[in-house]
């Protein structure tokens, strides 16, 4: 059976490990440390953990201040509140002065499930990638999450890391090394390319296998670094295959699909179909059933691939 681990769980453990060797790591939370898993760090290093309460703007403002004193703050809460409520502070107090703040936001996307539309961040990638100086990462599994946390700590500047609530399959092994600005080809193919991010990467791989059973050769690319995005791997796919499908647990407006379209429209136009939520909010329900309802499933990826061919 495939090992299943939530990326938020991997985040908590990665912070704890990072804190062993880097004493400048400090962690802040907005009264959700049990859910965001920053409680793991808090238990290990209580003198470097700060709960600011349900006050997301103060969360980001305090993180900004700590960074000016040489600390490397990781600020965490649910993605909806991290990016929505605190947007102006992130823009003016973190990105404008390019401060060394890391925002690790959990519970992104529809798989928040029963918490409903108010807690399902489907616009967070769009908001964060629009900000100058901000790096935007969306890891696919627990191993890649650990790598993203390490690289975020090494990067001098603001980083947004998108994490999920639900358990997802582990795709990579311990030898995997993530690089900011690089996509990873997980499966070669010559007919069509599927570019996915976050929890949708496992489904993209499954769709690639389904297409292979029908004689269709699908290339599958994991795009954890959405900003900066790997233009080379996108343009190579545009040149070598007949079209691109993008898949994300996010609105098709402003997310991965938009980033891919911006690249190919300027440098090598090709057919692109974006799979994500449309211009709509989510709703309360089982996370997996919501993915099915909104078309974020293997069957839809397969069908859209056939449309291009």
CSV table of C-alpha atoms in Angstrom, one decimal:
chain,number,residue,atom,x,y,z
A,1,UNK,CA,0.0,0.0,0.0
A,2,UNK,CA,1.3,3.5,-0.9
A,3,UNK,CA,2.6,5.4,2.1
A,4,UNK,CA,0.2,8.3,2.8
A,5,UNK,CA,1.4,11.4,4.7
A,6,UNK,CA,-0.1,14.9,4.9
A,7,UNK,CA,2.3,17.7,3.8
A,8,UNK,CA,1.4,19.6,6.9
A,9,UNK,CA,2.7,16.7,9.0
A,10,UNK,CA,5.9,16.7,7.0
A,11,UNK,CA,6.2,20.5,7.6
A,12,UNK,CA,6.1,20.1,11.4
A,13,UNK,CA,8.8,17.4,11.4
A,14,UNK,CA,11.0,19.4,8.9
A,15,UNK,CA,10.8,22.5,11.1
A,16,UNK,CA,11.9,20.4,14.1
A,17,UNK,CA,14.9,19.0,12.2
A,18,UNK,CA,15.8,22.4,10.8
A,19,UNK,CA,15.7,23.9,14.3
A,20,UNK,CA,18.4,21.6,15.5
A,21,UNK,CA,21.1,23.0,13.3
A,22,UNK,CA,19.9,26.6,12.6
A,23,UNK,CA,19.3,28.5,15.8
A,24,UNK,CA,18.0,31.5,13.9
A,25,UNK,CA,14.8,29.6,12.9
A,26,UNK,CA,11.8,30.9,14.8
A,27,UNK,CA,8.2,29.8,14.3
A,28,UNK,CA,5.0,31.9,14.7
A,29,UNK,CA,1.4,30.7,14.6
A,30,UNK,CA,-2.0,32.2,14.8
A,31,UNK,CA,-3.5,29.9,17.4
A,32,UNK,CA,-3.7,26.9,15.1
A,33,UNK,CA,-0.4,25.1,15.9
A,34,UNK,CA,-2.1,21.8,16.5
A,35,UNK,CA,-3.6,21.9,13.0
A,36,UNK,CA,-0.6,23.5,11.2
A,37,UNK,CA,1.8,21.1,13.1
A,38,UNK,CA,4.0,23.9,14.3
A,39,UNK,CA,3.3,22.4,17.7
A,40,UNK,CA,6.0,19.9,16.9
A,41,UNK,CA,8.6,22.7,16.8
A,42,UNK,CA,7.0,24.5,19.8
A,43,UNK,CA,7.4,21.4,21.9
A,44,UNK,CA,11.1,21.0,20.9
A,45,UNK,CA,12.1,24.6,21.1
A,46,UNK,CA,9.5,26.6,23.2
A,47,UNK,CA,11.8,29.6,23.5
A,48,UNK,CA,11.7,30.0,19.7
A,49,UNK,CA,8.0,29.6,19.2
A,50,UNK,CA,5.4,32.5,19.3
A,51,UNK,CA,1.6,32.2,19.3
A,52,UNK,CA,0.3,35.6,18.4
A,53,UNK,CA,-3.4,34.5,18.7
A,54,UNK,CA,-6.0,34.8,16.0
A,55,UNK,CA,-4.4,37.9,14.5
A,56,UNK,CA,-3.0,37.1,11.1
A,57,UNK,CA,-1.9,40.7,10.4
A,58,UNK,CA,0.1,40.7,13.6
A,59,UNK,CA,1.5,37.3,12.7
A,60,UNK,CA,3.0,38.7,9.5
A,61,UNK,CA,4.1,42.0,11.1
A,62,UNK,CA,5.9,40.2,14.0
A,63,UNK,CA,7.6,37.8,11.5
A,64,UNK,CA,8.7,40.8,9.5
A,65,UNK,CA,10.2,42.4,12.6
A,66,UNK,CA,12.0,39.3,13.7
A,67,UNK,CA,13.6,39.0,10.3
A,68,UNK,CA,15.1,42.4,10.6
A,69,UNK,CA,16.9,41.2,13.7
A,70,UNK,CA,18.5,38.3,11.8
A,71,UNK,CA,16.0,35.6,12.5
A,72,UNK,CA,14.4,33.3,9.9
A,73,UNK,CA,10.8,33.3,10.8
A,74,UNK,CA,8.3,30.7,9.6
A,75,UNK,CA,4.8,32.1,10.0
A,76,UNK,CA,1.9,29.6,9.8
A,77,UNK,CA,-1.8,29.5,9.7
A,78,UNK,CA,-4.5,28.3,7.3
A,79,UNK,CA,-3.8,29.4,3.7
A,80,UNK,CA,-7.1,31.3,3.4
A,81,UNK,CA,-6.2,33.5,6.4
A,82,UNK,CA,-2.5,33.7,5.8
A,83,UNK,CA,-2.9,35.2,2.3
A,84,UNK,CA,-6.4,36.8,2.6
A,85,UNK,CA,-6.5,38.5,5.9
A,86,UNK,CA,-2.8,39.5,6.0
A,87,UNK,CA,-2.3,40.4,2.3
A,88,UNK,CA,-1.5,44.0,2.8
A,89,UNK,CA,1.0,43.3,5.6
A,90,UNK,CA,2.7,40.7,3.4
A,91,UNK,CA,2.8,43.1,0.5
A,92,UNK,CA,4.0,46.2,2.2
A,93,UNK,CA,5.9,44.9,5.2
A,94,UNK,CA,7.5,41.7,3.8
A,95,UNK,CA,7.7,41.7,0.0
A,96,UNK,CA,8.3,45.5,-0.5
A,97,UNK,CA,11.4,45.5,1.7
A,98,UNK,CA,12.2,41.9,0.6
A,99,UNK,CA,12.4,40.6,4.2
A,100,UNK,CA,13.5,37.1,5.0
A,101,UNK,CA,10.1,35.7,6.0
A,102,UNK,CA,8.7,32.3,5.2
A,103,UNK,CA,5.0,31.8,5.1
A,104,UNK,CA,4.1,28.1,5.4
A,105,UNK,CA,0.3,28.0,4.9
A,106,UNK,CA,-1.6,24.8,5.6
A,107,UNK,CA,-5.2,23.7,4.7
A,108,UNK,CA,-5.1,25.0,1.1
A,109,UNK,CA,-7.5,23.9,-1.5
A,110,UNK,CA,-10.7,21.9,-1.5
A,111,UNK,CA,-9.3,19.1,0.6
A,112,UNK,CA,-9.9,21.2,3.7
A,113,UNK,CA,-13.2,19.4,3.2
A,114,UNK,CA,-16.0,19.9,5.7
A,115,UNK,CA,-14.6,23.3,6.9
A,116,UNK,CA,-16.3,24.7,3.8
A,117,UNK,CA,-15.8,27.5,1.3
A,118,UNK,CA,-14.7,30.1,3.9
A,119,UNK,CA,-11.7,27.9,4.8
A,120,UNK,CA,-10.8,26.6,1.3
A,121,UNK,CA,-8.1,28.8,-0.2
A,122,UNK,CA,-8.5,28.6,-4.0
A,123,UNK,CA,-6.9,32.0,-4.7
A,124,UNK,CA,-3.8,31.9,-2.6
A,125,UNK,CA,-1.3,31.0,-5.4
A,126,UNK,CA,-2.8,33.8,-7.5
A,127,UNK,CA,-2.4,36.3,-4.7
A,128,UNK,CA,1.1,35.3,-3.7
A,129,UNK,CA,2.6,35.0,-7.2
A,130,UNK,CA,1.4,38.5,-8.0
A,131,UNK,CA,3.7,40.0,-5.4
A,132,UNK,CA,7.2,41.1,-6.4
A,133,UNK,CA,10.1,39.3,-4.6
A,134,UNK,CA,7.8,36.4,-3.4
A,135,UNK,CA,8.8,32.8,-4.2
A,136,UNK,CA,5.8,30.4,-4.4
A,137,UNK,CA,6.2,26.7,-3.7
A,138,UNK,CA,3.6,23.9,-3.8
A,139,UNK,CA,5.1,20.5,-2.9
A,140,UNK,CA,3.5,17.3,-4.0
A,141,UNK,CA,4.3,15.0,-1.1
A,142,UNK,CA,6.0,14.7,2.3
A,143,UNK,CA,9.5,14.3,0.9
A,144,UNK,CA,9.2,17.3,-1.3
A,145,UNK,CA,7.8,19.3,1.5
A,146,UNK,CA,10.9,18.7,3.6
A,147,UNK,CA,13.0,19.8,0.7
A,148,UNK,CA,11.0,22.9,0.2
A,149,UNK,CA,11.4,23.9,3.8
A,150,UNK,CA,15.1,23.5,3.6
A,151,UNK,CA,15.4,25.5,0.4
A,152,UNK,CA,13.1,28.2,1.8
A,153,UNK,CA,15.3,28.6,4.8
A,154,UNK,CA,18.4,28.9,2.6
A,155,UNK,CA,16.7,31.4,0.3
A,156,UNK,CA,17.3,35.1,1.3
A,157,UNK,CA,13.8,36.6,0.8
A,158,UNK,CA,10.1,36.0,1.2
A,159,UNK,CA,8.8,32.5,0.4
A,160,UNK,CA,5.2,31.2,0.4
A,161,UNK,CA,4.8,27.4,0.8
A,162,UNK,CA,1.4,25.9,0.1
A,163,UNK,CA,0.5,22.8,2.2
A,164,UNK,CA,-2.5,20.6,2.6
A,165,UNK,CA,-4.6,19.0,5.3
A,166,UNK,CA,-5.3,15.6,3.8
A,167,UNK,CA,-2.9,12.7,3.5
A,168,UNK,CA,-1.4,12.2,0.1
A,169,UNK,CA,0.7,9.5,-1.5
A,170,UNK,CA,4.5,9.7,-1.1
A,171,UNK,CA,6.0,10.0,-4.6
A,172,UNK,CA,9.6,10.8,-4.1
A,173,UNK,CA,12.3,8.9,-2.1
A,174,UNK,CA,14.9,10.2,0.3
A,175,UNK,CA,17.4,10.8,-2.5
A,176,UNK,CA,15.2,13.5,-4.1
A,177,UNK,CA,16.5,17.0,-4.2
A,178,UNK,CA,14.2,19.9,-4.9
A,179,UNK,CA,15.5,23.1,-6.5
A,180,UNK,CA,13.6,26.5,-6.5
A,181,UNK,CA,12.8,27.3,-10.1
A,182,UNK,CA,13.0,23.8,-11.4
A,183,UNK,CA,10.2,21.4,-12.5
A,184,UNK,CA,10.7,17.7,-12.5
A,185,UNK,CA,9.8,15.3,-15.3
A,186,UNK,CA,8.3,12.2,-13.6
A,187,UNK,CA,7.2,10.4,-16.7
A,188,UNK,CA,8.4,10.8,-20.3
A,189,UNK,CA,5.9,11.1,-23.1
A,190,UNK,CA,5.7,12.3,-26.7
A,191,UNK,CA,1.9,12.9,-27.3
A,192,UNK,CA,0.7,15.1,-24.5
A,193,UNK,CA,2.1,16.8,-21.4
A,194,UNK,CA,0.4,17.0,-18.0
A,195,UNK,CA,1.9,19.6,-15.6
A,196,UNK,CA,0.6,19.3,-12.1
A,197,UNK,CA,1.3,20.8,-8.7
A,198,UNK,CA,0.6,19.9,-5.1
A,199,UNK,CA,-1.9,17.1,-4.3
A,200,UNK,CA,-2.8,16.8,-8.0
A,201,UNK,CA,0.6,15.3,-9.0
A,202,UNK,CA,-0.3,11.8,-7.8
A,203,UNK,CA,-3.5,12.0,-9.9
A,204,UNK,CA,-1.6,13.3,-12.9
A,205,UNK,CA,0.7,10.2,-12.7
A,206,UNK,CA,-2.3,7.9,-12.4
A,207,UNK,CA,-3.8,9.7,-15.5
A,208,UNK,CA,-0.6,9.1,-17.4
A,209,UNK,CA,-0.8,5.4,-16.7
A,210,UNK,CA,-4.5,5.3,-17.8
A,211,UNK,CA,-3.5,7.1,-21.0
A,212,UNK,CA,-0.7,4.6,-21.6
A,213,UNK,CA,-3.2,1.8,-21.4
A,214,UNK,CA,-5.0,3.4,-24.4
A,215,UNK,CA,-1.7,3.8,-26.4
A,216,UNK,CA,-1.3,7.5,-25.5
A,217,UNK,CA,2.1,8.6,-24.4
A,218,UNK,CA,1.8,11.3,-21.7
A,219,UNK,CA,4.6,13.3,-20.2
A,220,UNK,CA,4.0,14.1,-16.5
A,221,UNK,CA,5.8,17.1,-14.9
A,222,UNK,CA,5.7,18.1,-11.2
A,223,UNK,CA,5.8,21.8,-10.9
A,224,UNK,CA,6.4,22.5,-7.2
A,225,UNK,CA,8.1,25.9,-7.9
A,226,UNK,CA,5.4,28.0,-9.3
A,227,UNK,CA,7.3,31.2,-9.0
A,228,UNK,CA,10.0,31.3,-10.3
A,229,UNK,CA,8.6,28.8,-12.8
A,230,UNK,CA,10.8,26.5,-14.9
A,231,UNK,CA,10.3,28.0,-18.4
A,232,UNK,CA,12.8,25.6,-20.0
A,233,UNK,CA,10.8,22.4,-19.1
A,234,UNK,CA,7.5,24.1,-20.2
A,235,UNK,CA,8.9,25.2,-23.5
A,236,UNK,CA,10.5,21.8,-24.1
A,237,UNK,CA,7.1,20.2,-23.5
A,238,UNK,CA,5.4,22.7,-25.8
A,239,UNK,CA,7.9,21.9,-28.6
A,240,UNK,CA,7.9,18.1,-28.2
A,241,UNK,CA,4.3,17.3,-27.4
A,242,UNK,CA,0.9,18.2,-29.0
A,243,UNK,CA,-0.4,20.2,-26.1
A,244,UNK,CA,-0.3,20.8,-22.3
A,245,UNK,CA,-2.8,20.0,-19.5
A,246,UNK,CA,-2.3,21.9,-16.2
A,247,UNK,CA,-3.8,20.5,-13.1
A,248,UNK,CA,-4.1,22.3,-9.7
A,249,UNK,CA,-6.2,22.3,-6.6
A,250,UNK,CA,-6.8,26.0,-7.1
A,251,UNK,CA,-8.7,28.4,-9.3
A,252,UNK,CA,-7.7,28.3,-12.9
A,253,UNK,CA,-7.5,32.1,-12.6
A,254,UNK,CA,-4.0,33.1,-11.6
A,255,UNK,CA,-2.6,29.8,-10.6
A,256,UNK,CA,-0.3,27.2,-12.2
A,257,UNK,CA,-2.3,27.1,-15.4
A,258,UNK,CA,-2.1,30.9,-15.8
A,259,UNK,CA,1.7,30.8,-15.2
A,260,UNK,CA,2.2,28.1,-17.8
A,261,UNK,CA,0.0,30.0,-20.3
A,262,UNK,CA,2.0,33.2,-19.8
A,263,UNK,CA,5.2,31.3,-20.7
A,264,UNK,CA,3.9,29.5,-23.9
A,265,UNK,CA,1.8,32.4,-25.2
A,266,UNK,CA,4.9,34.6,-25.4
A,267,UNK,CA,7.6,32.1,-26.4
A,268,UNK,CA,6.1,29.0,-28.1
A,269,UNK,CA,2.2,29.1,-28.4
A,270,UNK,CA,0.5,25.7,-28.0
A,271,UNK,CA,-2.8,24.4,-26.9
A,272,UNK,CA,-3.2,24.5,-23.1
A,273,UNK,CA,-6.2,23.2,-21.1
A,274,UNK,CA,-6.3,24.2,-17.5
A,275,UNK,CA,-7.9,21.9,-14.9
A,276,UNK,CA,-8.8,23.6,-11.6
A,277,UNK,CA,-11.8,25.1,-10.0
A,278,UNK,CA,-13.6,27.5,-12.3
A,279,UNK,CA,-14.7,31.0,-11.3
A,280,UNK,CA,-16.5,29.6,-8.2
A,281,UNK,CA,-16.2,29.0,-4.4
A,282,UNK,CA,-16.0,25.5,-3.0
A,283,UNK,CA,-18.4,24.0,-0.5
A,284,UNK,CA,-18.5,21.8,2.6
A,285,UNK,CA,-18.0,18.1,2.1
A,286,UNK,CA,-15.6,15.2,2.0
A,287,UNK,CA,-12.3,16.4,0.5
A,288,UNK,CA,-12.0,13.5,-2.0
A,289,UNK,CA,-15.7,13.8,-3.1
A,290,UNK,CA,-15.1,17.6,-3.6
A,291,UNK,CA,-12.2,16.9,-5.9
A,292,UNK,CA,-14.4,14.6,-7.9
A,293,UNK,CA,-17.3,17.1,-8.1
A,294,UNK,CA,-15.0,19.9,-9.3
A,295,UNK,CA,-13.4,17.8,-11.9
A,296,UNK,CA,-10.0,17.4,-10.2
A,297,UNK,CA,-9.8,13.7,-10.9
A,298,UNK,CA,-8.1,11.2,-13.1
A,299,UNK,CA,-11.0,10.7,-15.5
A,300,UNK,CA,-11.2,14.4,-16.3
A,301,UNK,CA,-7.4,14.7,-16.9
A,302,UNK,CA,-7.6,11.7,-19.3
A,303,UNK,CA,-10.6,13.2,-21.1
A,304,UNK,CA,-9.0,16.6,-21.5
A,305,UNK,CA,-5.8,15.0,-22.8
A,306,UNK,CA,-7.9,13.3,-25.5
A,307,UNK,CA,-9.5,16.6,-26.4
A,308,UNK,CA,-6.1,18.0,-27.4
A,309,UNK,CA,-5.1,14.9,-29.3
